[in-house]
Every structure is written in C-alpha cells, then in structure tokens.
C-alpha positions as MATLAB code, in Angstrom:
seq = 'MRDRGIRTFITVLAGVAVIYFGVTGHRQSGEEGSGISGGIVLLALLASALAWHLTKPGPAK';
ca = [
     -46.752  -81.906  -33.474;
     -49.561  -80.836  -35.660;
     -51.381  -78.951  -33.581;
     -50.038  -75.327  -33.567;
     -51.133  -73.955  -30.569;
     -48.915  -76.019  -28.347;
     -46.116  -75.041  -31.003;
     -46.383  -71.783  -30.350;
     -46.887  -72.057  -26.032;
     -43.431  -74.110  -26.463;
     -42.499  -70.930  -28.747;
     -43.581  -68.349  -25.781;
     -42.598  -70.951  -23.455;
     -38.682  -70.686  -24.683;
     -38.476  -66.856  -24.881;
     -39.674  -66.103  -21.492;
     -37.237  -68.406  -19.951;
     -34.347  -66.551  -21.556;
     -35.741  -63.548  -20.386;
     -36.469  -64.661  -16.552;
     -33.435  -66.201  -16.669;
     -31.033  -62.952  -18.552;
     -33.154  -60.867  -15.530;
     -32.365  -63.075  -12.247;
     -28.520  -63.319  -13.658;
     -28.520  -59.765  -14.147;
     -30.249  -58.694  -10.939;
     -27.332  -61.067   -9.248;
     -24.354  -59.397  -10.464;
     -25.082  -56.556   -8.321;
     -25.268  -54.094  -10.757;
     -27.766  -51.455  -10.049;
     -30.336  -50.603  -13.219;
     -33.659  -52.344  -14.052;
     -35.087  -53.248  -16.860;
     -34.622  -55.726  -19.590;
     -31.162  -55.007  -22.047;
     -31.462  -55.325  -25.614;
     -29.380  -58.737  -25.645;
     -31.613  -60.082  -23.558;
     -34.273  -59.570  -26.019;
     -32.259  -60.404  -28.959;
     -31.792  -64.000  -27.408;
     -35.091  -64.288  -26.498;
     -36.111  -63.988  -30.331;
     -33.301  -65.926  -31.298;
     -34.580  -68.992  -29.068;
     -38.105  -68.812  -29.758;
     -37.044  -69.016  -33.662;
     -35.138  -71.723  -33.086;
     -38.330  -73.834  -31.081;
     -40.868  -72.633  -33.532;
     -38.162  -73.869  -36.477;
     -37.566  -77.026  -34.530;
     -41.150  -78.093  -33.703;
     -42.069  -77.429  -36.821;
     -44.235  -80.324  -38.404;
     -42.638  -83.118  -40.804;
     -43.464  -83.837  -44.011;
     -46.934  -86.021  -44.816;
     -47.194  -89.220  -45.073;
];
C-alpha cells in the first residue's frame, strides 16, 4: 500500500472498531457505568499501531 491515506484510514478504522466492540460488549454485560475504560483505549491504540505496522510499504523494487 503506497497510498498513505488508505493506510491512515485502515489504522483509524482498526482503532474505532476496537472501541465500538469494546463499548457494546461492556453495555451488554449489564454493569452500570458509561464511558470507555482505559483498557479499551489501550487495546485500540495497540490495534491501530499493529495496523499501521502491517500496512507499511515494502522495499522498492
């Protein structure tokens, strides 16, 4: 992937997906409390960093 815009989009999408599924899973557990926990934010950052690393361009041929 040479287009940095697509790489950034995939990175942001990975982070948002982790936050979305983390929050919806938290709501379904029946616990009171709103917001995003620190663990979910940390997982979102790790998922974004992994997506950024995995989509970096390879060496030029």
